[in-house]
Coordinates of C-alpha atoms in Angstrom, one line a residue:
M1 CA -0.5 16.9 19.8
K2 CA -2.3 16.4 23.1
N3 CA -2.6 13.5 25.5
S4 CA -5.8 13.0 27.3
T5 CA -5.5 12.2 31.0
F6 CA -7.7 10.1 33.2
S7 CA -8.7 10.0 36.9
K8 CA -6.3 7.9 39.1
T9 CA -9.3 6.6 41.0
S10 CA -11.2 5.4 37.8
R11 CA -12.1 1.7 37.8
R12 CA -13.5 -0.5 35.1
V13 CA -15.5 -3.6 35.8
L14 CA -16.7 -6.1 33.2
L15 CA -19.9 -7.9 34.0
S16 CA -19.4 -10.9 31.7
G17 CA -22.0 -13.2 33.2
V18 CA -24.9 -11.3 31.6
G19 CA -22.9 -10.0 28.6
L20 CA -22.8 -6.4 30.0
A21 CA -19.8 -4.1 30.1
A22 CA -20.1 -1.9 33.2
L23 CA -17.8 1.0 34.1
W24 CA -17.8 3.3 37.0
G25 CA -15.3 5.9 37.9
G26 CA -14.7 7.1 41.5
V27 CA -14.3 10.8 41.0
A28 CA -13.3 12.9 44.0
Q29 CA -15.8 15.5 45.3
A30 CA -13.5 18.3 44.2
Q31 CA -13.4 16.9 40.7
N32 CA -17.2 16.7 40.5
Q33 CA -17.5 20.4 40.4
V34 CA -15.2 20.6 37.4
V35 CA -16.7 17.6 35.7
A36 CA -20.2 19.0 36.0
S37 CA -19.3 21.8 33.6
T38 CA -17.3 19.6 31.2
E39 CA -18.9 18.4 28.0
V40 CA -19.7 14.7 28.0
M41 CA -18.7 12.8 24.9
T42 CA -17.9 9.2 23.8
V43 CA -14.1 8.7 23.9
T44 CA -12.5 6.3 21.4
G45 CA -11.9 3.1 23.2
T46 CA -15.3 2.9 25.0
R47 CA -18.9 3.0 24.0
I48 CA -19.9 4.6 27.3
P49 CA -20.5 8.4 27.3
R50 CA -18.0 10.0 29.7
V51 CA -16.0 13.2 30.2
E52 CA -13.0 13.6 27.9
T53 CA -10.5 13.6 30.8
D54 CA -11.8 10.3 32.3
S55 CA -10.6 7.6 30.0
P56 CA -9.4 4.1 31.1
S57 CA -6.5 4.3 28.7
P58 CA -4.5 7.2 27.2
V59 CA -5.8 8.5 23.9
I60 CA -3.4 10.6 21.7
S61 CA -5.3 13.2 19.7
V62 CA -4.2 15.5 16.9
T63 CA -6.6 18.1 15.5
G64 CA -7.5 18.8 11.9
Q65 CA -5.8 22.2 12.4
D66 CA -2.6 20.5 13.4
I67 CA -2.7 18.5 10.1
Q68 CA -3.4 21.6 8.0
N69 CA -0.6 23.6 9.7
S70 CA 1.9 20.9 8.9
G71 CA 1.5 21.6 5.2
S72 CA 1.3 17.8 4.4
I73 CA -1.2 16.6 1.9
N74 CA -0.5 13.0 2.7
L75 CA -2.2 11.9 5.9
G76 CA -0.1 8.8 6.3
D77 CA 3.2 10.7 6.2
Y78 CA 1.9 13.1 8.8
L79 CA 0.6 10.5 11.3
K80 CA 3.8 8.6 11.1
R81 CA 5.3 11.3 13.3
I82 CA 3.3 9.9 16.2
P83 CA 5.7 7.4 17.9
A84 CA 3.0 4.7 18.2
L85 CA 2.4 4.9 14.4
A86 CA 6.1 5.3 13.3
G87 CA 6.0 1.8 11.7
S88 CA 3.1 2.7 9.4
I89 CA 3.3 2.3 5.6
G90 CA 3.5 5.5 3.6
S91 CA 3.9 6.4 0.0
F92 CA 7.7 5.8 0.1
D93 CA 7.2 2.3 1.5
T94 CA 4.8 1.3 -1.3
S95 CA 6.4 2.7 -4.4
G96 CA 9.2 1.7 -6.7
Y97 CA 11.5 -1.0 -5.6
N98 CA 10.0 -0.8 -2.1
S99 CA 6.5 -1.8 -3.3
P100 CA 5.5 -4.9 -1.3
A101 CA 2.5 -7.1 -1.8
A102 CA 0.3 -8.8 0.8
S103 CA 0.7 -12.5 1.5
D104 CA -2.0 -13.3 -1.1
G105 CA -0.3 -11.2 -3.8
S106 CA -2.7 -8.3 -3.7
P107 CA -1.2 -5.0 -4.5
L108 CA -0.2 -2.5 -1.7
A109 CA 1.3 0.0 -4.2
G110 CA 0.2 3.6 -3.3
L111 CA -1.6 2.6 -0.1
N112 CA -1.1 4.5 3.2
L113 CA -1.7 2.0 6.0
L114 CA -1.5 2.7 9.8
D115 CA 0.4 0.2 11.9
L116 CA 0.2 0.7 15.7
R117 CA 3.3 -0.4 17.6
N118 CA 4.6 -2.4 14.5
L119 CA 2.2 -5.2 15.2
G120 CA 1.0 -5.1 11.6
Y121 CA -1.4 -2.9 9.7
I122 CA -4.0 -5.8 9.6
R123 CA -4.2 -5.5 13.4
T124 CA -4.9 -1.8 13.5
L125 CA -8.6 -0.9 13.3
V126 CA -9.4 2.3 11.4
L127 CA -12.7 4.0 12.2
I128 CA -14.5 7.1 10.9
D129 CA -16.7 8.6 13.5
G130 CA -16.7 5.3 15.3
H131 CA -17.9 3.4 12.2
R132 CA -16.0 0.8 10.2
T133 CA -14.8 1.5 6.7
V134 CA -14.2 -0.9 3.8
A135 CA -10.6 -1.9 3.0
Q136 CA -8.6 -1.1 -0.1
S137 CA -6.4 -4.2 -0.4
T138 CA -8.0 -7.6 -1.2
G139 CA -7.6 -10.3 1.3
S140 CA -7.2 -8.0 4.3
A141 CA -8.9 -5.2 6.3
A142 CA -6.2 -2.7 5.3
V143 CA -7.8 0.8 5.1
D144 CA -6.1 3.4 2.9
I145 CA -6.4 6.6 4.9
N146 CA -5.8 8.6 1.7
T147 CA -9.5 8.0 1.1
I148 CA -10.3 10.3 4.0
P149 CA -10.8 14.0 3.1
L150 CA -8.3 16.2 5.0
T151 CA -10.7 19.1 4.9
L152 CA -13.4 17.5 7.1
I153 CA -11.1 16.0 9.8
D154 CA -11.9 17.5 13.2
R155 CA -9.4 15.4 15.1
V156 CA -7.7 12.0 15.0
D157 CA -7.9 9.8 18.2
V158 CA -5.2 7.2 18.5
D159 CA -6.0 4.6 21.2
T160 CA -2.9 2.5 21.7
A161 CA -4.6 0.0 24.0
G162 CA -5.8 -3.3 22.6
D163 CA -9.5 -2.8 21.9
S164 CA -10.5 -6.2 20.5
A165 CA -12.9 -6.6 23.4
I166 CA -14.7 -3.4 22.4
Y167 CA -14.4 -3.3 18.6
G168 CA -13.7 -6.8 17.6
A169 CA -10.6 -9.0 16.9
D170 CA -9.2 -6.6 14.3
G171 CA -8.6 -4.0 17.0
V172 CA -5.8 -6.1 18.6
S173 CA -3.1 -3.4 18.6
G174 CA -5.6 -0.5 19.0
V175 CA -7.9 1.9 17.2
V176 CA -7.4 5.0 15.1
N177 CA -10.6 7.0 15.0
F178 CA -11.1 9.9 12.6
V179 CA -13.7 12.3 14.0
M180 CA -15.1 14.4 11.2
K181 CA -16.8 17.9 11.2
H182 CA -20.6 17.8 11.0
D183 CA -21.7 21.4 11.5
L184 CA -19.8 23.2 8.8
E185 CA -21.2 26.6 7.9
G186 CA -20.3 28.6 4.8
V187 CA -17.9 27.9 2.1
H188 CA -14.3 26.9 2.9
A189 CA -11.7 26.6 0.1
R190 CA -8.1 25.7 0.2
F191 CA -5.3 25.5 -2.4
Q192 CA -1.8 24.4 -1.7
A193 CA 1.2 23.8 -4.0
G194 CA 4.8 23.0 -3.2
G195 CA 7.8 20.9 -4.2
P196 CA 11.5 20.5 -3.5
Q197 CA 14.0 22.8 -5.2
D198 CA 15.8 19.9 -6.9
G199 CA 12.6 18.9 -8.7
G200 CA 10.3 15.8 -8.4
S201 CA 7.6 15.0 -5.9
S202 CA 5.7 18.3 -6.4
K203 CA 2.4 18.3 -4.6
F204 CA -0.9 20.1 -5.2
L205 CA -4.1 20.2 -3.1
T206 CA -7.4 21.7 -3.9
S207 CA -10.4 21.5 -1.6
I208 CA -13.7 23.2 -1.3
S209 CA -16.5 22.5 1.2
A210 CA -19.9 24.1 1.5
G211 CA -22.0 23.6 4.6
H212 CA -25.3 25.0 5.8
N213 CA -27.0 24.8 9.2
F214 CA -30.8 25.2 9.2
D215 CA -33.8 25.1 11.4
D216 CA -32.0 26.7 14.3
G217 CA -29.1 24.3 14.1
K218 CA -31.2 21.2 14.1
G219 CA -30.0 20.2 10.7
N220 CA -26.9 20.5 8.5
I221 CA -25.9 19.5 5.0
T222 CA -22.3 19.6 3.8
L223 CA -20.8 18.9 0.4
T224 CA -17.1 18.5 -0.1
Y225 CA -14.7 18.0 -3.0
E226 CA -11.0 17.4 -2.4
G227 CA -8.4 16.7 -5.1
S228 CA -4.7 16.2 -4.8
Y229 CA -1.8 15.4 -7.2
Q230 CA 1.7 14.2 -6.4
D231 CA 4.4 14.0 -9.0
R232 CA 7.0 11.2 -9.3
L233 CA 10.4 11.3 -7.6
F234 CA 12.7 8.9 -9.5
F235 CA 16.0 7.8 -8.0
T236 CA 18.0 9.5 -10.8
Q237 CA 16.6 12.9 -9.7
R238 CA 18.9 13.0 -6.7
D239 CA 22.7 13.1 -6.9
F240 CA 23.1 11.1 -3.7
T241 CA 21.0 8.1 -5.0
K242 CA 21.8 7.8 -8.7
E243 CA 24.8 5.9 -10.0
G244 CA 28.1 7.3 -8.7
G245 CA 26.3 9.2 -5.9
R246 CA 25.0 6.5 -3.6
A247 CA 27.4 4.7 -1.3
F248 CA 27.0 1.1 -0.2
F249 CA 28.7 -0.8 2.6
V250 CA 30.5 -3.8 1.2
S251 CA 33.0 -6.4 2.5
N252 CA 36.5 -5.0 2.8
P253 CA 38.2 -5.9 -0.5
V254 CA 41.6 -6.3 1.3
E255 CA 40.1 -9.0 3.6
V256 CA 38.3 -10.7 0.7
A257 CA 41.5 -10.9 -1.4
S258 CA 43.5 -12.3 1.5
G259 CA 40.8 -14.5 2.9
I260 CA 41.9 -13.4 6.4
D261 CA 39.8 -11.5 8.9
D262 CA 42.2 -8.8 10.0
P263 CA 41.2 -7.4 13.4
N264 CA 43.0 -4.2 12.5
L265 CA 40.8 -3.6 9.5
P266 CA 37.1 -2.8 9.3
D267 CA 35.0 -5.6 8.0
F268 CA 32.9 -3.3 5.8
V269 CA 33.8 -0.2 3.9
P270 CA 31.7 2.3 1.9
A271 CA 32.0 2.4 -1.9
K272 CA 30.1 4.2 -4.6
N273 CA 31.1 2.2 -7.7
V274 CA 29.9 -1.2 -6.6
A275 CA 28.4 -3.5 -9.2
Y276 CA 27.0 -7.0 -9.6
L277 CA 29.1 -9.4 -11.7
S278 CA 26.0 -11.4 -12.7
S279 CA 24.8 -8.6 -15.0
A280 CA 25.7 -5.5 -16.9
K281 CA 23.9 -2.6 -18.5
T282 CA 24.9 -3.9 -21.9
G283 CA 24.7 -7.5 -20.9
A284 CA 27.3 -9.8 -19.3
I285 CA 28.3 -12.7 -21.6
D286 CA 30.0 -15.9 -20.4
V287 CA 31.4 -17.8 -23.4
D288 CA 33.2 -20.6 -21.5
F289 CA 30.5 -21.4 -18.9
D290 CA 32.7 -21.0 -15.9
G291 CA 30.3 -18.8 -14.0
L292 CA 32.1 -15.5 -14.7
P293 CA 31.4 -13.1 -17.5
D294 CA 34.0 -12.7 -20.2
Y295 CA 32.6 -10.0 -22.4
T296 CA 30.0 -7.2 -22.3
G297 CA 27.4 -7.1 -25.0
N298 CA 29.3 -4.4 -27.0
G299 CA 32.1 -6.9 -27.4
Q300 CA 34.5 -5.4 -24.9
P301 CA 36.4 -7.7 -22.4
F302 CA 34.5 -7.8 -19.1
N303 CA 36.5 -6.1 -16.3
L304 CA 36.0 -8.1 -13.1
G305 CA 37.2 -5.3 -10.9
Q306 CA 38.0 -5.7 -7.2
D307 CA 36.1 -8.6 -5.6
V308 CA 34.0 -7.7 -2.5
G309 CA 32.2 -11.0 -2.2
N310 CA 28.5 -11.6 -2.9
F311 CA 29.4 -11.9 -6.6
S312 CA 30.0 -8.2 -6.6
A313 CA 33.0 -6.0 -7.3
I314 CA 34.3 -2.4 -7.2
G315 CA 35.2 -0.8 -10.5
S316 CA 33.9 -3.7 -12.6
S317 CA 31.9 -3.7 -15.9
G318 CA 29.0 -5.2 -14.0
M319 CA 25.5 -3.8 -13.2
P320 CA 25.8 -0.9 -10.7
Y321 CA 24.0 -1.4 -7.4
A322 CA 22.5 2.0 -7.8
D323 CA 20.7 1.2 -11.0
D324 CA 19.7 -2.3 -10.1
V325 CA 17.6 -1.9 -7.0
Q326 CA 16.1 1.5 -7.6
G327 CA 12.9 3.0 -8.9
D328 CA 10.5 5.7 -7.7
F329 CA 10.9 7.1 -4.2
E330 CA 7.5 8.8 -4.5
P331 CA 4.9 7.5 -7.0
I332 CA 2.6 9.6 -9.3
E333 CA -0.5 9.8 -7.2
R334 CA -3.9 11.4 -8.0
R335 CA -6.7 11.6 -5.4
D336 CA -10.3 12.7 -5.9
I337 CA -12.8 12.6 -3.1
V338 CA -16.5 13.7 -3.1
Q339 CA -18.5 13.5 0.1
I340 CA -22.0 14.6 1.0
S341 CA -23.2 14.4 4.6
G342 CA -26.1 15.6 6.6
H343 CA -28.1 15.3 9.8
Y344 CA -31.4 16.4 11.2
D345 CA -32.6 16.3 14.8
F346 CA -36.4 15.5 14.5
A347 CA -36.5 15.2 18.3
D348 CA -34.3 14.4 21.2
W349 CA -35.2 10.8 20.8
F350 CA -34.8 10.7 17.0
K351 CA -31.7 12.2 15.4
L352 CA -31.0 11.0 11.8
S353 CA -27.6 11.3 10.0
A354 CA -26.4 10.1 6.6
E355 CA -23.3 10.2 4.6
F356 CA -22.1 9.2 1.2
K357 CA -18.5 9.3 -0.1
F358 CA -16.7 8.4 -3.3
A359 CA -12.9 8.3 -3.3
G360 CA -10.9 7.6 -6.4
V361 CA -7.1 7.1 -5.9
Q362 CA -4.8 6.3 -8.7
T363 CA -1.1 5.6 -8.3
K364 CA 1.6 4.9 -10.8
S365 CA 5.1 3.7 -9.9
T366 CA 8.3 2.6 -11.7
S367 CA 10.3 -0.1 -10.1
S368 CA 13.4 -2.3 -10.9
A369 CA 13.8 -4.1 -14.2
P370 CA 13.2 -7.8 -15.1
F371 CA 16.4 -9.8 -15.3
D372 CA 18.0 -13.1 -16.1
D373 CA 21.1 -14.4 -14.5
Y374 CA 21.2 -17.3 -17.0
A375 CA 19.8 -17.2 -20.5
I376 CA 21.2 -18.5 -23.8
I377 CA 22.4 -16.2 -26.6
S378 CA 23.3 -17.8 -29.9
S379 CA 26.3 -16.8 -32.1
D380 CA 24.0 -15.8 -35.0
N381 CA 22.1 -13.2 -32.8
A382 CA 21.4 -10.2 -35.1
F383 CA 22.7 -7.7 -32.6
L384 CA 26.0 -9.3 -31.5
P385 CA 29.2 -7.5 -32.6
D386 CA 31.0 -9.5 -35.3
G387 CA 34.0 -10.3 -33.2
L388 CA 32.0 -11.5 -30.2
A389 CA 29.7 -13.5 -32.5
Q390 CA 32.8 -15.3 -33.9
T391 CA 34.2 -15.9 -30.4
I392 CA 30.9 -17.5 -29.3
A393 CA 30.8 -19.6 -32.5
D394 CA 34.3 -20.8 -31.9
N395 CA 33.1 -22.0 -28.4
G396 CA 30.2 -24.1 -29.5
G397 CA 27.8 -21.5 -30.8
Q398 CA 26.1 -20.5 -27.6
A399 CA 26.9 -18.4 -24.6
L400 CA 25.2 -17.4 -21.3
L401 CA 23.7 -13.9 -21.2
A402 CA 23.0 -12.2 -17.8
E403 CA 21.3 -8.8 -17.8
D404 CA 18.9 -6.5 -16.1
Y405 CA 16.7 -5.2 -19.0
L406 CA 16.5 -1.5 -18.0
A407 CA 14.6 -0.8 -21.3
I408 CA 11.5 -2.6 -19.8
R409 CA 11.5 -1.5 -16.2
N410 CA 8.6 -2.8 -14.2
Q411 CA 5.7 -0.3 -13.9
E412 CA 2.6 -0.7 -11.9
E413 CA -0.5 1.4 -12.0
V414 CA -3.3 0.9 -9.5
K415 CA -6.7 2.4 -9.7
R416 CA -9.0 2.2 -6.7
Q417 CA -12.5 3.4 -6.4
T418 CA -14.1 3.4 -3.0
Y419 CA -17.8 3.9 -2.2
R420 CA -19.0 4.3 1.3
S421 CA -22.4 5.2 2.7
V422 CA -23.5 5.4 6.4
I423 CA -27.0 6.0 7.8
G424 CA -27.5 6.2 11.6
V425 CA -30.2 7.0 14.1
T426 CA -29.5 8.0 17.7
G427 CA -31.4 9.6 20.5
D428 CA -31.9 10.2 24.2
L429 CA -34.7 8.3 25.9
L430 CA -36.4 8.4 29.3
T431 CA -34.9 9.6 32.5
N432 CA -36.4 8.8 36.0
D433 CA -35.2 8.2 39.5
W434 CA -33.5 5.0 38.5
I435 CA -32.1 5.7 35.0
S436 CA -30.4 8.7 33.4
N437 CA -28.7 9.3 30.1
L438 CA -30.5 6.4 28.5
R439 CA -29.3 6.6 24.9
Y440 CA -29.5 4.4 21.8
D441 CA -27.4 4.4 18.6
V442 CA -28.1 2.3 15.5
S443 CA -26.2 2.5 12.2
Y444 CA -25.8 0.7 8.9
T445 CA -22.6 1.0 6.8
Y446 CA -22.0 -0.2 3.3
G447 CA -18.6 0.0 1.6
Q448 CA -17.2 -1.2 -1.7
T449 CA -13.8 -0.9 -3.3
D450 CA -13.1 -1.7 -6.9
I451 CA -9.4 -2.3 -7.8
D452 CA -7.7 -2.4 -11.2
D453 CA -4.1 -3.4 -10.6
I454 CA -2.2 -2.9 -13.9
F455 CA 1.3 -4.2 -14.6
E456 CA 2.2 -1.9 -17.5
N457 CA 5.5 -3.5 -18.5
D458 CA 4.9 -7.1 -17.5
R459 CA 7.4 -9.3 -19.4
V460 CA 5.7 -12.2 -21.2
T461 CA 8.1 -15.1 -21.2
D462 CA 7.5 -16.7 -24.6
R463 CA 7.2 -13.3 -26.4
F464 CA 10.4 -12.1 -24.8
F465 CA 12.5 -15.1 -25.7
A466 CA 11.1 -15.1 -29.2
A467 CA 12.2 -11.5 -29.6
L468 CA 15.6 -12.2 -28.0
D469 CA 16.2 -15.1 -30.4
S470 CA 16.9 -12.8 -33.4
V471 CA 18.7 -13.4 -36.7
K472 CA 19.4 -11.5 -39.9
D473 CA 17.2 -12.2 -42.9
G474 CA 18.4 -12.4 -46.5
S475 CA 18.5 -8.6 -46.7
G476 CA 20.6 -8.2 -43.6
N477 CA 17.7 -7.0 -41.4
A478 CA 17.2 -8.1 -37.8
V479 CA 14.1 -10.3 -37.5
C480 CA 12.7 -12.8 -35.0
R481 CA 13.9 -16.4 -35.9
S482 CA 10.3 -17.7 -35.3
N483 CA 9.0 -15.2 -37.9
L484 CA 11.1 -16.9 -40.6
D485 CA 10.6 -20.5 -39.2
P486 CA 7.4 -20.9 -37.2
S487 CA 8.7 -24.2 -35.9
A488 CA 11.9 -22.7 -34.4
V489 CA 12.0 -22.7 -30.6
P490 CA 14.5 -20.4 -28.7
P491 CA 17.4 -22.2 -27.1
D492 CA 16.9 -23.3 -23.5
L493 CA 19.2 -24.2 -20.6
I494 CA 18.9 -28.0 -20.9
D495 CA 22.4 -28.4 -22.4
V496 CA 24.0 -26.2 -19.7
F497 CA 22.0 -27.0 -16.5
G498 CA 19.9 -29.9 -17.6
V499 CA 16.6 -28.0 -17.2
D500 CA 14.2 -27.3 -20.1
I501 CA 13.5 -23.6 -19.4
F502 CA 14.5 -20.5 -21.2
S503 CA 16.0 -18.7 -18.1
D504 CA 16.4 -19.0 -14.3
T505 CA 13.7 -16.4 -13.8
A506 CA 11.1 -18.5 -15.7
P507 CA 11.2 -21.8 -13.9
N508 CA 7.6 -22.8 -14.6
F509 CA 7.7 -22.2 -18.4
D510 CA 9.4 -24.9 -20.5
S511 CA 10.1 -24.9 -24.2
S512 CA 7.0 -27.0 -25.0
R513 CA 4.8 -24.0 -24.0
F514 CA 6.5 -21.7 -26.6
G515 CA 3.9 -19.8 -28.6
E516 CA 1.3 -19.9 -25.8
S517 CA 0.6 -16.1 -26.0
F518 CA 1.1 -15.6 -29.7
T519 CA 1.2 -17.6 -32.9
P520 CA 4.8 -17.8 -34.4
G521 CA 5.2 -16.9 -38.0
P522 CA 5.5 -13.9 -40.3
N523 CA 2.3 -12.3 -38.9
S524 CA 3.1 -12.8 -35.2
G525 CA 4.0 -9.2 -34.6
C526 CA 7.3 -10.2 -33.1
A527 CA 9.9 -7.5 -33.3
P528 CA 13.6 -8.4 -32.5
F529 CA 14.8 -7.2 -29.1
N530 CA 18.3 -5.8 -28.8
P531 CA 19.4 -6.5 -25.2
F532 CA 22.8 -4.8 -25.5
G533 CA 22.1 -1.5 -23.8
P534 CA 19.4 0.3 -21.8
D535 CA 18.2 2.2 -24.8
A536 CA 19.1 -0.3 -27.6
A537 CA 15.7 -2.1 -27.9
S538 CA 13.3 -0.6 -30.3
Q539 CA 9.9 0.6 -29.2
A540 CA 8.2 -2.1 -31.4
S541 CA 10.1 -4.8 -29.6
R542 CA 9.3 -3.4 -26.2
N543 CA 5.6 -3.3 -27.1
F544 CA 5.7 -6.9 -28.2
V545 CA 7.5 -8.4 -25.2
T546 CA 5.6 -6.5 -22.5
Q547 CA 1.8 -6.3 -22.0
R548 CA -0.6 -4.4 -19.8
V549 CA -1.8 -7.1 -17.4
H550 CA -4.9 -6.4 -15.3
T551 CA -5.7 -7.9 -11.9
L552 CA -9.2 -6.9 -10.8
G553 CA -10.2 -6.8 -7.1
L554 CA -13.5 -6.2 -5.4
L555 CA -14.2 -5.8 -1.7
T556 CA -17.5 -5.2 0.0
Q557 CA -18.6 -4.5 3.6
N558 CA -22.0 -4.6 5.2
D559 CA -22.1 -3.6 8.9
V560 CA -25.1 -3.2 11.2
N561 CA -24.2 -1.8 14.6
G562 CA -26.3 -0.8 17.6
F563 CA -26.1 -0.3 21.3
L564 CA -28.0 1.1 24.3
S565 CA -26.2 2.8 27.2
S566 CA -27.5 4.2 30.5
D567 CA -26.4 5.4 33.9
F568 CA -28.1 3.8 37.0
K569 CA -28.2 6.5 39.6
Q570 CA -29.7 4.5 42.4
F571 CA -26.5 2.6 43.1
Q572 CA -24.9 5.9 44.0
D573 CA -27.9 7.1 46.0
W574 CA -27.7 3.9 48.0
G575 CA -24.1 4.6 48.8
L576 CA -23.0 1.4 47.1
L577 CA -20.9 3.2 44.5
D578 CA -19.1 6.5 44.3
A579 CA -20.7 7.3 40.9
P580 CA -23.6 6.0 38.8
L581 CA -23.3 2.6 37.4
S582 CA -22.8 3.0 33.6
V583 CA -23.9 0.1 31.4
V584 CA -23.8 -0.5 27.7
L585 CA -25.5 -3.4 25.8
G586 CA -25.2 -3.9 22.1
G587 CA -24.4 -6.0 19.1
E588 CA -23.0 -6.0 15.6
Y589 CA -23.4 -8.0 12.4
R590 CA -20.8 -7.6 9.7
K591 CA -20.3 -9.4 6.4
E592 CA -17.2 -8.8 4.3
T593 CA -16.2 -10.2 0.9
S594 CA -13.0 -10.1 -1.1
K595 CA -12.2 -11.2 -4.6
S596 CA -9.2 -10.9 -6.8
T597 CA -9.2 -12.0 -10.5
I598 CA -6.2 -12.2 -12.7
D599 CA -6.2 -11.2 -16.4
P600 CA -7.7 -14.2 -18.2
R601 CA -5.7 -13.5 -21.4
F602 CA -2.4 -14.8 -19.8
D603 CA -1.3 -17.8 -17.7
P604 CA 0.4 -16.2 -14.7
T605 CA 3.4 -18.6 -15.1
N606 CA 4.0 -16.9 -18.4
L607 CA 4.4 -13.5 -16.8
Y608 CA 7.3 -12.0 -14.9
A609 CA 5.5 -9.9 -12.3
A610 CA 1.7 -10.6 -12.0
V611 CA 0.1 -12.6 -9.2
S612 CA -0.2 -16.3 -9.5
Q613 CA -3.8 -17.2 -8.7
N614 CA -7.4 -16.0 -8.2
V615 CA -8.3 -15.4 -4.6
A616 CA -11.9 -15.1 -3.2
G617 CA -13.4 -15.3 0.2
E618 CA -16.0 -13.9 2.6
F619 CA -16.9 -14.0 6.3
D620 CA -19.7 -13.1 8.7
V621 CA -19.3 -11.8 12.2
Y622 CA -21.9 -11.7 15.0
E623 CA -20.8 -9.9 18.1
F624 CA -22.6 -9.0 21.3
F625 CA -21.5 -7.1 24.3

């Protein structure tokens, strides 16, 4: 990693009255001799061509060779090593239980998003060769850097200065510019495979690029394919994270029991066998409605264990912390990128470049399970042990069931397909006694991202409670009650809490909506769901109570950008300035659209995990500088 430096005598002046950005650097005479032989380039953070060592703000750069030498096939995980990007979102942060969603409910699963100085990924502008790129999350400008081919990266410039004045309002916290290779010659192939010795999270990368320079280097054409695959790392694949291996800090049970804060005792102690009392792997059943479970679903008395507050205990029959809030640490991820790019210098004043890229990124992640803290179980449930069924019957015929349904853990698969094309023209124009380095640059960028966000095990409320409300038929077989009596509605919480809902996690679905997603009766397809154990439910019941629910997203970007820059030498010749006056004049038009459409087959309030509404919007931006 290298830090570019800049002259202590550099000065930048903004001529806002006429909409011009002017910059001149006072470079000492001794430096001029060095600068004269230094290649002039445009540094990220300014549109004015200047020497690499003369930048108004520090730019951190890492090379493509640095990335390759690291052995990482995940660009986000590598760039998080830079302190300014330490808060970025990587694969671990968007998989399993950690998987967040944007404020509009759009999926972030599988995305790798850069976040400069923890100001938010939506405030970090990501560019490729100075050009914008379409986002991969609806409702925001969040760019998934996994869509950038590692093979073609020449360097990555990280400008931590706020660059909203140069690149627009979305560059508030700075800019990360990926500078790509454009003169590749020959065939370059790479294969990489690796994985931890304990299994899980194996990674594979295959890339091949073929480039050819022609017409004495005036032109180049390059074709690249890059594919990568990452295997899942589930929490049970590591001893220190699975049940019995992971320690949690909990309130000191001695202080909890006494109700006294003893200054001689620690307030918190580590414990591995901590569990929630509001649930259990085989179900927690409260027969007397006092708020504490009395039995497990297999009919055994519920051991309350040693209280540590927060409705939790050590050594209880409850739901272990380790199983409740876990999932994938690394998702299954597949990435396929195809890019073709080329350029040809027809003349110094007309240099044409074009690029097209397709990136398909597919991620699949398993998360925590759906749960109910309060749901009704009837004494005639087909799967209740006889003794427990009789106890519930003796106490009014109904009991409260609390459970995390591990048999139907939430799973999310997100498929993203990104298309990006760029065409640009640049060139050097006239030079005379007044003007030098007169250059123009005009480009058009189009980008589109198609998203299919799939909740594979999304629990459908009315289907689930139809399957949970099971009885035995005349032959002693377990069946859904509504199969035998289409008018039967599962019990709700109105007699206990005065609310007409089936459970506390389905607050917008009352009993009048039962049968919304299926037709009760013998041909409904309902299969009885056994809740009393992680593996107790049949596959048929799992298939009935969960559905693959799709949320489709579409983002588009149209961007026209152009500027003209020049050095005015006469100001230096007149002795008014120490160096030529550098001026840039330009403008940009950008239109972006975003749309997210939920699965029309289901009302979102009948689902456990899916987003709640359709979202659509667009905006236009005109900028001049």
